[in-house]
Each structure stands twice: as structure tokens, then as C-alpha cells.
Amino acid sequence: MLPVRYLHVTSTLPVCYLYITAALPPRYLYVTCMLPLRYLHITCTLPVHYLYVTCTLPPRYLYVTCTLPVCYLYVTSTLPVRNLYVTAALPVRYLHVTAVLPVRYLGITCTLPPRYLYVTCTLPLRYLYVTCMLPLRYLHITCTLPVHYLYVTCTLPLRYLYVTCTLPRHYLYVTSTLPRHYLYVTLRYLYVTSAFPVRYLYVTSALPVSYPTLPLRYLYVTCTLPVRYLYVTAVLPVCYLYVTSTLPVRNLYVTAALPVRYRRVTCTLPDYLQNFWPELRAAHELHASVCQALQEKEGEVRERQYAEHLPPEVLEAGIKSGRYVQGTLNVSKHRAQTEASIMTEGFSNKSTDSWCVLVHGDKHRNRAVHGDVVAVELLPKSEWRGKVTALSEGQGAEPSGEDGERKPLPTGRVVGVLQRNWRDFVVTFPPRDGTQPQSRNSQRILAVPWDHRIPKIRISTQQADALQDHRVVVRIDSWESSSLYPNGHSVRVLGRSGELETEVQTILVENCIHAPPFSDAQLRELPVNSPENPWTVDPAQVAQRRDLRESHLVFSIDPQGCEDVDDTLSVRHLAGGTLLELGVHIADVTHFVSEGSLSDLEARSRATTYYLADRRYDMLPAVLSADLCSLLGGVDRYAMSVMWELDARTLAVSRVWYGRTVVRSSYQLHYELAQALLDGDEAAVPELVRLGSEEQEAKRAELVQALETLTHVSRHLRAQRDRGGALELEGLEVRAQLDEEKNITALVPRQPLEVHETVAECMIYANHWVARKIQETFPHQALLRHHPPPRQEFFLQLVDSARARGFTIDTRTNKALADSLDRAADPQDPLVNRLLRMMTTQAMSEALYCSTGAQSLDQFYHYGLALDRYTHFTSPIRRYADVVVHRLLAAAMATKRGVASGKALAGNKGLEETAQHINKKNRAAKRAQKLSTELFQCLYFKERDPQTDRRCVADAVIYSIRDDGVLAFVPEYGVKGPVHLKNREGLVVSVGPDGGCEWQSGSVRRQPDRISTTSGGGTCTFRLFDHVTVRLSVLSSHCHADRLHLELVSDRPLRSAGDQPLPPPSSQGRSQLVQEVVRLAEEAQERAARRPKLSREEREFSQSKTPNLYSLLEEVRELALTDPDMIPQVCASTA
């Protein structure tokens, strides 16, 4: 009747009946039997902390019952359980049911939701029943051999349901029912996946009469081998229904019944859709797509356009033996029809180019799509090819003798697809040519994807005419070997092409960014801070923290207009003057966001805040990101702090302290104001304006002294890293300036200020010390950010370009590279060194998150920062990686104090999965930001006449030589692009005596550091780092994104080419650019307001359109020159 701390029940011979009952909870309960139990009953009326039930031979019947929650429940059997029943009257936090041999009957019942439910069997289950009276948060059912019958039933909705089987299931039933009183949607997402055929698949969803408008939001049914019979039944319409099979469905039945007040109707799917749901366009087009795929498969055998893919088992064996190379297909952005490559670790240790295998042409690509994981068979060396270096497709494909033979790369052909990347694609219907028949029946249209790298997709639709000028989201359904193009169906319409909102949504869809408004359930988890109910710090929390509100001068330095203040700083001299205390105080997000909560799951899903040129999509709700977590000036906030005691003379660390604190920021400074204070300017500090003159001067002097001390410390920290080989890289860094109403007033490049480096060094220092702490405490499960050394071949362009200017670049170590970059400075042209540092950024490998248990010690090193350990700790409001690190640091501090840290930390495997997810989302965020910047640049120039508007003429610097032109960088607008010296008609640029250019017949000669054109007007030579004058215009596209076009105006710099001097630095031009783009956006919003409101489906990816503009990410340095088609995406920046 009282709890048992440890309860062990062990039997080495079979027990006919075994009953174990506890009225109060045992802390640990172990039940072990070496031989089978005939009946096993385990009952507990209060919760069991840990419950382990283990049997090495099968129990005939096993009952596990608990009326209050079990924290962890493990039921394991190494031989089959004839009947297994697991029942809980209140939720099970984690439920693991594992059997390595088949279970004849498996019944799992829970009347309140288990938080996570895992059911795993390595051999087939004859019958599997999973029943829950209230919703399951996550349900994972995995079986590596077939399940005879699988029943999954839930009376309230499942948030996520994963049912996975690698071998066929005879019968699969997935059922969900909602009662009348439940107000939310049914199944939010349902995934049913099988790698082998399902004999019968039933998917059923029911809703009551009183809720006729609550459809199943998404239903995905995917099978990589044919389904013999597929039944999909719903009593109300399914919003989106995806039925996908890479081989045909033998019989497909989709049955829907109307609500109870109408008689139950069963009919064929075409009749049902036409008679009852004529407006449900997505279902009509999905049905047409499936029928089309079946007709192609079952019709007359046509000539194969592509080779059949090899079976999975053959591919796996070939990869293991080394016959095939596995990698991700990367299609060239500029030569999508002909050139692709496979990124892999290589098949030969002797080849320096073994990381890249070329795939030339559509035939060798064999129906693989950009991003697919494929297996490639190498071609004979006689068929290997080199990469094309011409600017225009079709030119320069074969090098001339005077250009020199390019080194051939390993070339192969795709023999199989291991993992498809069939995501949502944005397409546009091509203009009608008048030859297509008009009909009410579905028209087969070849839709053109927005992304050049994706092949055209054949779609059956009745809306081709109505959607001619719109961007549409589609999905690929199948791609048969007899078809030149894949088949797909439309999902939803984004809007009219060319409009700002449509183009922004296109960028989000193309980068798989899902950032809908936060749900009511997520917001209900969070505290409230309103005038009627203001939030204040909890005295109990303050008692557990170090209170710095009165003892420390805490301040923040951020971009102007920033509201999500992640970090604050403090610095002071300790008593005696021999020690200096430096403090970095970071917003304590984990105090408000509990692990596993709805807010935490959503933050993990997003992984980062997405910053676009005119908006942002927050990782956390605004009540946290811009209020309770943000370390705003003059308010009490919770923080996680790292504080060092430094020797005042040598700045050597004598002691470091980690802990939770309470802070009140005295000053919320922006970079320009902080720099003005350091420079001695009479800049007004808002927090001091209302003070008397004497008090104002005293506090101003105190603040300036703190800033000067902080600058002194940061210079020392930077010098330390410089001695270790830290790199100073260059990139395009721009930010949006906002007024008080958060309207954008200017888009200006960040002017380099010393205070930028001051703040950055303090953040790097904190990240480094936190990395050391968590790695020492958790050597196998700490989240670090590592930056591998770049491959030497990536430095070839940098070395050759520097040599052309007379500089030598040593790339053997990061220290040698940093020193040689410092020496490669041209006093006459500062842009030379800037471009060389941009090329260095382009050559860097990508900095990635990783779990320490998945890497060796030498791989923890951060090449760019020259640090042995590094992580991200200082921006938890906008980066989920920092949230994970905060939890690790809190656990490390608890471990040091000998106190239990609460929830168990993720193991190495789980942490590595989280790291890979964050890496993927970070890449998407960077791509979206880059595309957004390019969109605004095009919008600015689109309304201008390039022939008359002087703002369309700018100075440019040549930074790369190609076969038929050059690549140039326009510093005034932060634009880079090709400048053609030979056009498609074969004419070349001829330069007149005044520097003006025209097209004439002639030839082009390329050398490593220069390119020359020869025509009737003579010979003109363009060298690396030459300044030329270009005209900027926009090349509009009906189907793709607009892009900027650079046309050579003169071979001389703009200052020499015209009568007028160069305009002042680019801030004025960028201000005009952004003001003009905002004007266009406002006009677009006015037009949108006059149109009918969008449907729920069309609004799905939208967030508030109210201007809510913030600073662009300051750390994105690869936007200047990085070419993802030449090398992998790089990010040497760490912040």
C-alpha cells in the first residue's frame, strides 16, 4: 500500500499465473522471466516511474494496466507474444513496445493520449490493434516484415500518424472518428508509407452531421510498389488527397458518403466528383492525373524513352561493392538541360575531383530530378567530359586549342533513384498557341516550373485558360520510362505572376518554408503581457537566479529598429582593480519554451527565423520574440549568462561562471550610436535625454568607459584568434532601415564599424566557452558547430586571380591564408582585396551543426574562426540550435551541482537528427533570403528605362573570365552577373576610341587572366579586376523569376566614361531603390484589397501583410559570389 522504491520479480521457470499489484507507485518496476508466463497481470493504481517488462520466452497472455500515467513504459520480448495487451487509463509519457519475433495479437489501448507511442516489430505481427480514446501526439508504427492485419483507431484526432512498413501488409486499416462536441479539425496530417505493396489499404475518416465543413486537411498515401486494392473513404470532402505510387495501383476505389441527413451514396469516383463536388478542383485534377498514369502504364507498349531503374536490392549491392556511386543530383542552374553532377565522398582516393561525378544530358539523368538521391554508374574514361565555362548555353561547350584542354571529370549515368525529392513545385502554364482544342474535359498541359532545374510537368487540368498568368503549386505523381516528362497534378494557386505577394510566396514554396500564423493552442501555452495583466518576474525564480539588476551596467548593441534583442553585455572592474569582469547575457528562451511543448515543436520545425528583404517569419511567437524573451531596455528579463573574471593587465581568464540570471538593460543602443559614443561625438542617448545635465554627463561618461573597456577586451580576443589563423571574410551585408511605424525607409549596405567587431568578438567568445562546457560535460551528445577545412581545389580561382594581380595566396593552413590575404591589398583599388576575400568565402566549406557523438575530436575544429570548439548560444530567439544548447548548458550546470536536470537529454542519434534538420532549414533560409534580395533588385530596375535613366548605369569590376564573356560585380547595388562579349548571333563587342561599345563580326580569345575580342574596330582586352561601365536592365520571364541583365557600355570606369563624377557611396542609391520597391508593393496591396478575398487554401502559406520589417541577417556572407552550381553552398560566417 506504500510505494516500493525498487521492485524486482524474477522467475527462471514458467509461472502459470503472475499478479503484481501496487496501490502506490514503485519507483522502478522490473518483471523478468526466463521461461514463458501463462498469464501475466501487472496493475498499478498510481504512476510507475519506470516500468520494464521483459521476457526471453513468450508469455501466453500479457496484461499491463495502469490507471495513472507511466513515465516510461518498455515492453520487450525476444520471442513472440501470443497475446499482448497494454492498457493505461491516463497518458503514458513514452510507450515503447518492441518484439524481435512476431506477436500474434498486439492490443494497445490508452484512454488519454500517450505523448509518444512507438510500436516496432522486426518480424510480422499477425494482428496489431492500436486504440486511443484521446489524441496521440505522435504515433510511429514500424514493421520490417509484413503485418497481417493492422488496425489503428483513434476517437480524437492524431496530430501526426506515421505508419511505415518495408514489406507488404495484408490488410491495413486506419480509422479516426470525431464526436460532436470536438471543435478542431480531424487528422491534421496522415502519412501512410510502404516500401513494398500493400494488399489492401483502407483509410477511413468520419465526421458527425453537426460539423459539415471540417475536412481531412491533408491525406498522403504513398507506395513505391503497386497497391493491389486501395480504398479511401470519407464522409466529408478531403481538402487535399495525394495517392502516389511509382508503380500502378491495380484497383483504386475512392468512396465518399454525404452526411447522415442524406442517404449514403456510393458511386464511381468520376461520377461522384462531377455530381457532388464539381468545385473541388484539386480532387478532379488528381483523379485525371491518376487515370493518365494508368492509361500510360496499361496502354499499348510504347518505345521507352529512358532505361528502367534497377531494383533497390541491386542498387544497394552495387553501392556496397563500389560499382555504383551514391550521391545527390545537383542540376546546373544555367545549363539545366545538359549538365548535372553528383555530390559524393568519392569512389577513388587518388582523384582530387572524386567528389564530383558529371551526368551529361537527359538520357543519362534517367528521370532523376534535382535533389534526388541517386545511384550512378561511371562511364568509360573515353566518355568523360569537362564542365562548360561559357556564359551562354551552347557556346564554349568544347574548348578551343588556344584555351587549353579542360581536365575531364568522372562522368556517369543514373541507374536508379534511392530517394525522391518530389516536393511542391511552382509552375506556370505556357501561353496558348491556338492549336490546343477547347473542351470541358481535362487538358493535358506541359507546365513550366519556376525553377529552371526541374523538368516540365504534364498536368491534366480544366483551368489552363483561367490560370494562364498565375503561379500554381503542383506535385509530381509518376514518371514512367515511356514518357519524356513526369505526370503531376495541381494543388493550389498562389496568385497572379509578377505581383510582389505571389513572388514572395513562390520563394517560400520553392524552398519548402512553411510558416503559417501560430495556432491558438500554441499561444495559450505562453504567458500574457498586456496593460490589464502585465507580466512580471516571479520572486521564486529570482531567488534561484543571480540578480544583476542593481550591481551591473547591462546594455545591448543591435541594428537600428531591432526588437528581438537576444544578447546584452556588461563589463566592470572588480574590487582592487586587478580583475576585470566581462559578461554576456542571453535571453532565457528555455524558461518559456518547455521541451516537447507545442511552441517547442513548432520552433523545431521552423528551426530558424526566416528573414526576407521586406518581412520576416518568426521562429517564436511575437509575445516571446519581441517582448518577454527580448532583453529590451528598462525592463526586467530572465537571462542565461556567461561571466569571466579576467586579469586586468593580460586579460587572461582566471574564472568563468555559467548560470541563470535576472537582468535589466540600462541602454538599448544601435551600432551607429555606440560608434559615435566611442568616437567622442555628441550623440544623443535616448535613455539620458530626460536627466539633468550633471547626472546625464556622469552616466554618459560611465557608458562611454564601459564601451571603451569592451572595445579593448574585444581587440585582445580578436588578436588571439588572428594568431591562431582566424579568417576575415567578405560578403554582401545589407540591412533594412525602419521608421517608427516599421515602414522601410532605406536598404543600405552595412558600413564597417569597429563596434560591429566588438560585439561579434564577445558573442564568439561566449559561444566558444559554452561549447567547451557542454562538450566536456556531455562528450557524446553535445551540439557543436564545426567548420571543416576547405578542399584545396576550391582555391584555384582565388589563387589564379590573385596571381594575375601580382599577389601570392598560400592556402596550406588558415593562418597562412589569412596572412596572404592581408598582404594582397592594392592601395589604388580597395575592391581588389574585397573581391579576393569574397572568392575566399566562396571556396569555404559549409559550417554545420553536429552531435559530438557523430564526429571525431579533430572534426570539432572551426576552420574560419580558428577555434577548437564552437557552438551557437547567443541567439535563441531566432535559432533553434541555440535553444538546444541552452538546455544542454542548463543540464551541465545541474550536473555540476549534483542536481537532476529534469527531462532526459536527447541521445547522440536524436541530437544528430536534430542537427541535420537544422542544417537543412538553414540552407533553405539562406536561399530564400538571397532570392528575396534579387527579387527586390529586379523590382527596382523593372520600372526604369535603362536607356535614359542614369541610375541604370553603374561601375562594375571584373572578377572572373569565361569563354565568351566575364563575370562582373556592381558594388553600388550589390549585384553580380555575366557580361557577354559574344552574343548568340556570333557577334562580338567592339570598343570605339571613346570607349563606347557596339556589336560587330569578330572573334574571342580567352586566356587565364584576360579575354580579348578582335573585330574590324581592332582588339580590346579585358583583364581581371578591370573597372568597366555596365547598364542594368531586367529580363522578364513569363514562367521563371525575372533576372538582372548587365550590358557592357564602356571598357572604362564610370568616372572616366561619362562627364559626371561617380555618385556618393551606395546608400543613396539603395534608399531610392527600396523606396521605389515599397511604393510598388503598396500599389500591389491596394490592388489585392480590391480583389475578392483568398480562400483558406490560397492563404495557407501567408502571414500577416502588415509591414513588420526587421534587419536582414548580418551574417549571410555568401550572397555576393557563391555559385551553388560550381561548389556546394558555403557559409564561413559563424553568427
Short mmCIF file of N, CA and C in Angstrom, two decimals, residues 53 186 255 314 441 569 620 779 794 823 915 948:
data_model
loop_
_atom_site.label_atom_id
_atom_site.label_comp_id
_atom_site.label_asym_id
_atom_site.label_seq_id
_atom_site.Cartn_x
_atom_site.Cartn_y
_atom_site.Cartn_z
N VAL A 53 9.09 -4.55 -18.57
CA VAL A 53 8.56 -5.91 -18.62
C VAL A 53 9.36 -6.65 -19.69
N THR A 186 -9.93 17.26 -38.04
CA THR A 186 -9.72 15.83 -37.82
C THR A 186 -8.23 15.54 -37.79
N THR A 255 -14.28 6.23 -52.15
CA THR A 255 -15.71 6.25 -51.84
C THR A 255 -15.97 7.36 -50.83
N VAL A 314 19.49 -4.47 -55.93
CA VAL A 314 20.63 -4.44 -56.84
C VAL A 314 21.44 -3.16 -56.62
N ASN A 441 -13.38 18.82 -70.87
CA ASN A 441 -12.59 17.76 -70.28
C ASN A 441 -11.21 18.27 -69.92
N LEU A 569 25.36 42.95 -22.89
CA LEU A 569 26.75 42.88 -22.45
C LEU A 569 26.92 43.66 -21.16
N LEU A 620 9.60 32.03 -33.13
CA LEU A 620 8.80 32.05 -31.90
C LEU A 620 7.70 33.10 -32.03
N PRO A 779 30.27 14.45 -23.54
CA PRO A 779 31.19 14.24 -24.66
C PRO A 779 30.57 13.56 -25.87
N PHE A 794 39.25 23.96 -54.38
CA PHE A 794 38.29 25.07 -54.38
C PHE A 794 38.99 26.42 -54.39
N ARG A 823 48.16 40.59 -47.07
CA ARG A 823 49.19 41.19 -47.91
C ARG A 823 48.68 41.52 -49.31
N ALA A 915 20.34 18.07 -35.58
CA ALA A 915 21.37 18.88 -36.25
C ALA A 915 21.18 18.88 -37.76
N THR A 948 17.61 55.76 -70.67
CA THR A 948 17.56 57.17 -70.30
C THR A 948 17.83 57.42 -68.83
#
